[in-house]
Short mmCIF file of C-alpha atoms in Angstrom, two decimals:
data_model
loop_
_atom_site.label_atom_id
_atom_site.label_comp_id
_atom_site.label_asym_id
_atom_site.label_seq_id
_atom_site.Cartn_x
_atom_site.Cartn_y
_atom_site.Cartn_z
CA ALA A 2 8.39 15.67 -1.78
CA GLN A 3 6.75 13.35 0.66
CA THR A 4 8.90 10.44 1.78
CA VAL A 5 8.57 7.60 4.25
CA THR A 6 11.64 5.99 5.79
CA GLN A 7 11.79 2.63 7.51
CA SER A 8 15.32 2.33 8.82
CA GLN A 9 15.14 -1.35 9.81
CA PRO A 10 15.15 -3.68 6.78
CA GLU A 11 14.83 -6.69 9.08
CA MET A 12 13.83 -7.30 12.68
CA SER A 13 13.37 -10.41 14.77
CA VAL A 14 11.52 -11.08 18.01
CA GLN A 15 10.91 -14.04 20.28
CA GLU A 16 7.39 -15.34 20.49
CA ALA A 17 5.43 -13.57 23.29
CA GLU A 18 7.92 -10.68 23.41
CA THR A 19 7.44 -7.08 22.28
CA VAL A 20 8.98 -5.49 19.21
CA THR A 21 8.91 -1.94 17.85
CA LEU A 22 9.21 -1.08 14.17
CA SER A 23 10.37 2.41 13.27
CA CYS A 24 9.01 4.82 10.68
CA THR A 25 9.73 8.46 9.95
CA TYR A 26 8.17 10.63 7.29
CA ASP A 27 8.65 13.97 5.70
CA THR A 28 5.75 16.25 4.89
CA SER A 29 4.72 19.87 4.86
CA GLU A 30 1.05 18.99 5.24
CA SER A 31 -0.82 19.50 8.50
CA ASP A 32 -3.69 17.12 7.81
CA TYR A 33 -2.79 13.57 6.80
CA TYR A 34 -3.14 9.94 7.73
CA LEU A 35 -0.55 7.34 8.62
CA PHE A 36 -0.88 3.58 8.27
CA TRP A 37 0.88 0.35 8.98
CA TYR A 38 0.20 -2.46 6.53
CA LYS A 39 1.17 -6.08 6.96
CA GLN A 40 2.08 -8.31 4.03
CA PRO A 41 2.37 -12.01 4.92
CA PRO A 42 3.81 -14.56 2.48
CA SER A 43 0.36 -14.78 0.87
CA ARG A 44 1.17 -11.33 -0.57
CA GLN A 45 -2.16 -9.82 0.56
CA MET A 46 -1.83 -6.29 1.93
CA ILE A 47 -3.62 -6.09 5.29
CA LEU A 48 -4.26 -2.88 7.20
CA VAL A 49 -2.90 -3.18 10.74
CA ILE A 50 -3.52 0.25 12.20
CA ARG A 51 -4.10 3.86 11.18
CA GLN A 52 -3.55 7.23 12.77
CA GLU A 53 -5.12 10.59 11.95
CA ALA A 54 -2.55 13.35 12.26
CA TYR A 55 -4.95 15.70 14.04
CA LYS A 56 -5.46 13.20 16.86
CA GLN A 57 -2.92 13.36 19.66
CA GLN A 58 -4.00 10.03 21.12
CA ASN A 59 -2.02 7.08 19.86
CA ALA A 60 -4.05 4.47 17.96
CA THR A 61 -4.36 0.97 19.38
CA GLU A 62 -5.71 -2.25 17.86
CA ASN A 63 -5.50 -5.20 20.23
CA ARG A 64 -1.79 -6.13 20.43
CA PHE A 65 -0.77 -3.40 17.99
CA SER A 66 -0.19 0.19 19.02
CA VAL A 67 1.61 3.18 17.63
CA ASN A 68 3.81 5.88 19.07
CA PHE A 69 2.92 8.95 17.02
CA GLN A 70 5.24 11.92 17.50
CA LYS A 71 3.94 14.60 15.13
CA ALA A 72 6.63 17.18 15.77
CA ALA A 73 9.34 14.59 15.22
CA LYS A 74 7.45 13.10 12.24
CA SER A 75 7.78 9.66 13.74
CA PHE A 76 5.25 6.82 13.64
CA SER A 77 6.50 3.59 15.20
CA LEU A 78 4.54 0.36 15.53
CA LYS A 79 4.67 -1.72 18.70
CA ILE A 80 3.62 -5.35 18.60
CA SER A 81 3.02 -6.85 22.02
CA ASP A 82 2.89 -10.56 22.85
CA SER A 83 4.27 -11.41 19.41
CA GLN A 84 2.80 -14.45 17.69
CA LEU A 85 4.13 -16.66 14.93
CA GLY A 86 1.41 -15.29 12.66
CA ASP A 87 2.86 -11.80 13.01
CA ALA A 88 5.80 -12.80 10.81
CA ALA A 89 5.49 -10.67 7.67
CA MET A 90 6.70 -7.60 5.85
CA TYR A 91 5.44 -4.44 7.50
CA PHE A 92 5.01 -1.24 5.53
CA CYS A 93 4.53 2.23 6.91
CA ALA A 94 2.49 4.50 4.64
CA TYR A 95 1.46 8.12 4.57
CA ARG A 96 -1.65 9.34 2.78
CA ILE A 97 -1.88 12.77 1.32
CA SER A 98 -4.84 14.52 -0.29
CA GLN A 99 -3.99 17.14 -2.86
CA GLY A 100 -6.30 18.76 -5.37
CA GLY A 101 -8.95 16.09 -5.04
CA SER A 102 -6.52 13.22 -5.41
CA GLU A 103 -5.36 10.84 -2.75
CA LYS A 104 -1.98 9.17 -2.75
CA LEU A 105 -0.36 6.64 -0.50
CA VAL A 106 3.41 6.88 -0.13
CA PHE A 107 5.01 3.72 1.23
CA GLY A 108 8.24 3.01 3.01
CA LYS A 109 10.45 0.19 1.78
CA GLY A 110 9.30 -2.19 4.48
CA THR A 111 10.63 -4.11 7.47
CA LYS A 112 10.74 -7.89 7.42
CA LEU A 113 9.70 -9.23 10.82
CA THR A 114 10.72 -12.72 11.88
CA VAL A 115 9.10 -14.29 14.94
CA ASN A 116 11.18 -17.00 16.59
CA PRO A 117 9.43 -19.77 18.55
CA ASN B 1 -18.83 -8.47 -1.40
CA ALA B 2 -15.88 -9.81 -3.36
CA GLY B 3 -13.88 -6.67 -2.50
CA VAL B 4 -11.07 -5.92 -4.95
CA THR B 5 -10.36 -8.61 -7.52
CA GLN B 6 -7.43 -8.84 -9.90
CA THR B 7 -6.80 -11.10 -12.87
CA PRO B 8 -4.63 -12.86 -13.74
CA LYS B 9 -2.70 -13.91 -10.63
CA PHE B 10 0.39 -14.79 -12.65
CA GLN B 11 1.54 -13.84 -16.14
CA VAL B 12 4.65 -14.35 -18.24
CA LEU B 13 5.20 -12.09 -21.25
CA LYS B 14 7.89 -11.76 -23.85
CA THR B 15 9.49 -8.39 -24.44
CA GLY B 16 7.31 -6.29 -26.72
CA GLN B 17 4.06 -8.09 -26.02
CA SER B 18 1.05 -6.22 -24.74
CA MET B 19 -1.46 -7.16 -22.11
CA THR B 20 -4.06 -5.77 -19.74
CA LEU B 21 -4.19 -6.41 -16.01
CA GLN B 22 -7.77 -6.38 -14.82
CA CYS B 23 -9.01 -4.83 -11.59
CA ALA B 24 -12.58 -4.64 -10.33
CA GLN B 25 -14.23 -3.63 -7.08
CA ASP B 26 -17.80 -4.01 -5.91
CA MET B 27 -17.76 -1.53 -3.04
CA ASN B 28 -18.76 1.53 -5.08
CA HIS B 29 -15.43 3.17 -4.32
CA GLU B 30 -14.62 6.31 -6.27
CA TYR B 31 -10.88 6.13 -5.82
CA MET B 32 -8.82 3.38 -7.46
CA SER B 33 -5.10 3.02 -7.95
CA TRP B 34 -2.36 0.77 -9.28
CA TYR B 35 0.92 0.09 -7.51
CA ARG B 36 3.94 -1.97 -8.36
CA GLN B 37 6.03 -3.73 -5.74
CA ASP B 38 9.67 -4.50 -6.33
CA PRO B 39 12.09 -6.06 -3.84
CA GLY B 40 13.45 -3.48 -1.42
CA MET B 41 11.31 -0.70 -2.93
CA GLY B 42 7.99 -0.90 -1.13
CA LEU B 43 4.94 -0.06 -3.23
CA ARG B 44 5.07 2.70 -5.80
CA LEU B 45 2.05 4.41 -7.32
CA ILE B 46 1.67 3.97 -11.10
CA HIS B 47 -1.69 5.59 -11.93
CA TYR B 48 -4.80 6.47 -10.03
CA SER B 49 -8.39 7.52 -10.65
CA VAL B 50 -10.71 9.64 -8.53
CA GLY B 51 -13.82 8.59 -10.45
CA ALA B 52 -15.15 7.32 -13.76
CA GLY B 53 -13.56 9.19 -16.63
CA ILE B 54 -10.79 10.73 -14.49
CA THR B 55 -7.27 9.35 -14.29
CA ASP B 56 -3.88 10.76 -13.37
CA GLN B 57 -0.25 9.71 -13.16
CA GLY B 58 1.50 8.53 -10.07
CA GLU B 59 5.18 8.16 -9.29
CA VAL B 60 6.13 5.63 -12.00
CA PRO B 61 3.66 5.94 -14.93
CA ASN B 62 5.97 5.36 -17.91
CA GLY B 63 5.07 2.29 -19.98
CA TYR B 64 1.56 1.99 -18.54
CA ASN B 65 -1.85 3.24 -19.61
CA VAL B 66 -5.12 3.28 -17.71
CA SER B 67 -8.74 4.18 -18.30
CA ARG B 68 -11.78 4.31 -16.07
CA SER B 69 -15.01 3.92 -18.01
CA THR B 70 -17.01 2.59 -15.04
CA THR B 71 -16.81 2.99 -11.27
CA GLU B 72 -16.13 -0.74 -10.88
CA ASP B 73 -13.27 -1.35 -13.30
CA PHE B 74 -9.77 0.08 -13.60
CA PRO B 75 -7.61 -1.88 -16.07
CA LEU B 76 -3.87 -1.36 -16.42
CA ARG B 77 -2.40 -1.75 -19.91
CA LEU B 78 1.16 -2.55 -20.86
CA LEU B 79 1.50 -1.62 -24.54
CA SER B 80 5.00 -3.02 -25.10
CA ALA B 81 6.28 -5.03 -22.17
CA ALA B 82 9.88 -4.60 -21.04
CA PRO B 83 11.94 -6.67 -18.55
CA SER B 84 11.95 -3.63 -16.22
CA GLN B 85 8.22 -4.14 -15.80
CA THR B 86 8.74 -7.48 -14.10
CA SER B 87 7.07 -6.88 -10.75
CA VAL B 88 4.07 -7.61 -8.56
CA TYR B 89 1.15 -5.32 -9.33
CA PHE B 90 -1.50 -4.33 -6.82
CA CYS B 91 -4.80 -2.62 -7.42
CA ALA B 92 -6.46 -0.76 -4.55
CA SER B 93 -9.65 1.18 -3.96
CA SER B 94 -11.17 3.46 -1.34
CA TYR B 95 -13.92 5.96 -0.72
CA ARG B 96 -12.86 9.52 -1.49
CA THR B 97 -13.13 10.48 2.12
CA SER B 98 -12.03 7.15 3.55
CA ASN B 99 -8.76 6.71 5.27
CA GLU B 100 -8.26 3.10 4.25
CA GLN B 101 -7.37 1.56 0.91
CA TYR B 102 -8.46 -1.98 0.13
CA PHE B 103 -5.99 -4.01 -1.86
CA GLY B 104 -6.47 -6.79 -4.37
CA PRO B 105 -4.44 -10.02 -4.14
CA GLY B 106 -1.84 -8.88 -6.66
CA THR B 107 -0.59 -10.04 -10.06
CA ARG B 108 2.93 -11.38 -10.46
CA LEU B 109 4.20 -10.38 -13.91
CA THR B 110 7.41 -11.65 -15.47
CA VAL B 111 8.73 -10.18 -18.70
CA THR B 112 11.45 -12.23 -20.43
#
């Protein structure tokens, strides 16, 4: 069974500092995608960043970057120069494609607090 | 494009009542899915569809029915609501070969 584990239920960071959110996953697939989604208090799910498993280069989107370690099945998110607007729940997700279907498996989330 | 829309935003039901959560997308996406979000549980897949006329079960399908008569619409039906179905429900869609799902704004359902 595919699982996604986020070991940090809550994290906090000072404004302008850097924080790293952890995610590990379990899969027997060789071709898959990994995502980080942000959910602010508005409840809307917003894609932050994605990583294709076949790419060795870590994905980067402005202040957000990932550390993708395929052999270790680890996919951490680094937020640089943290801003108050980064405060949200962050979910790591893994997408599998099997038999024509596509499924997203989510971790339980990490609540990020940004302190001014 | 309106993206993915869900109605209603909030709903309160009594145990045993039935209702349908509506979901529509205008992006011509083949793949649509329903998730429920409970505190401390992340999002869990209820049902999904890979195209009109094709649906399948996800991780937590019991108590829910779906159908997909058109590409645009993917309603979720609760035939006999139970307090355990109190949750926030999200609909999402994507292209079959896309690596991003687009989420609706969610429906907060309370069953008393």
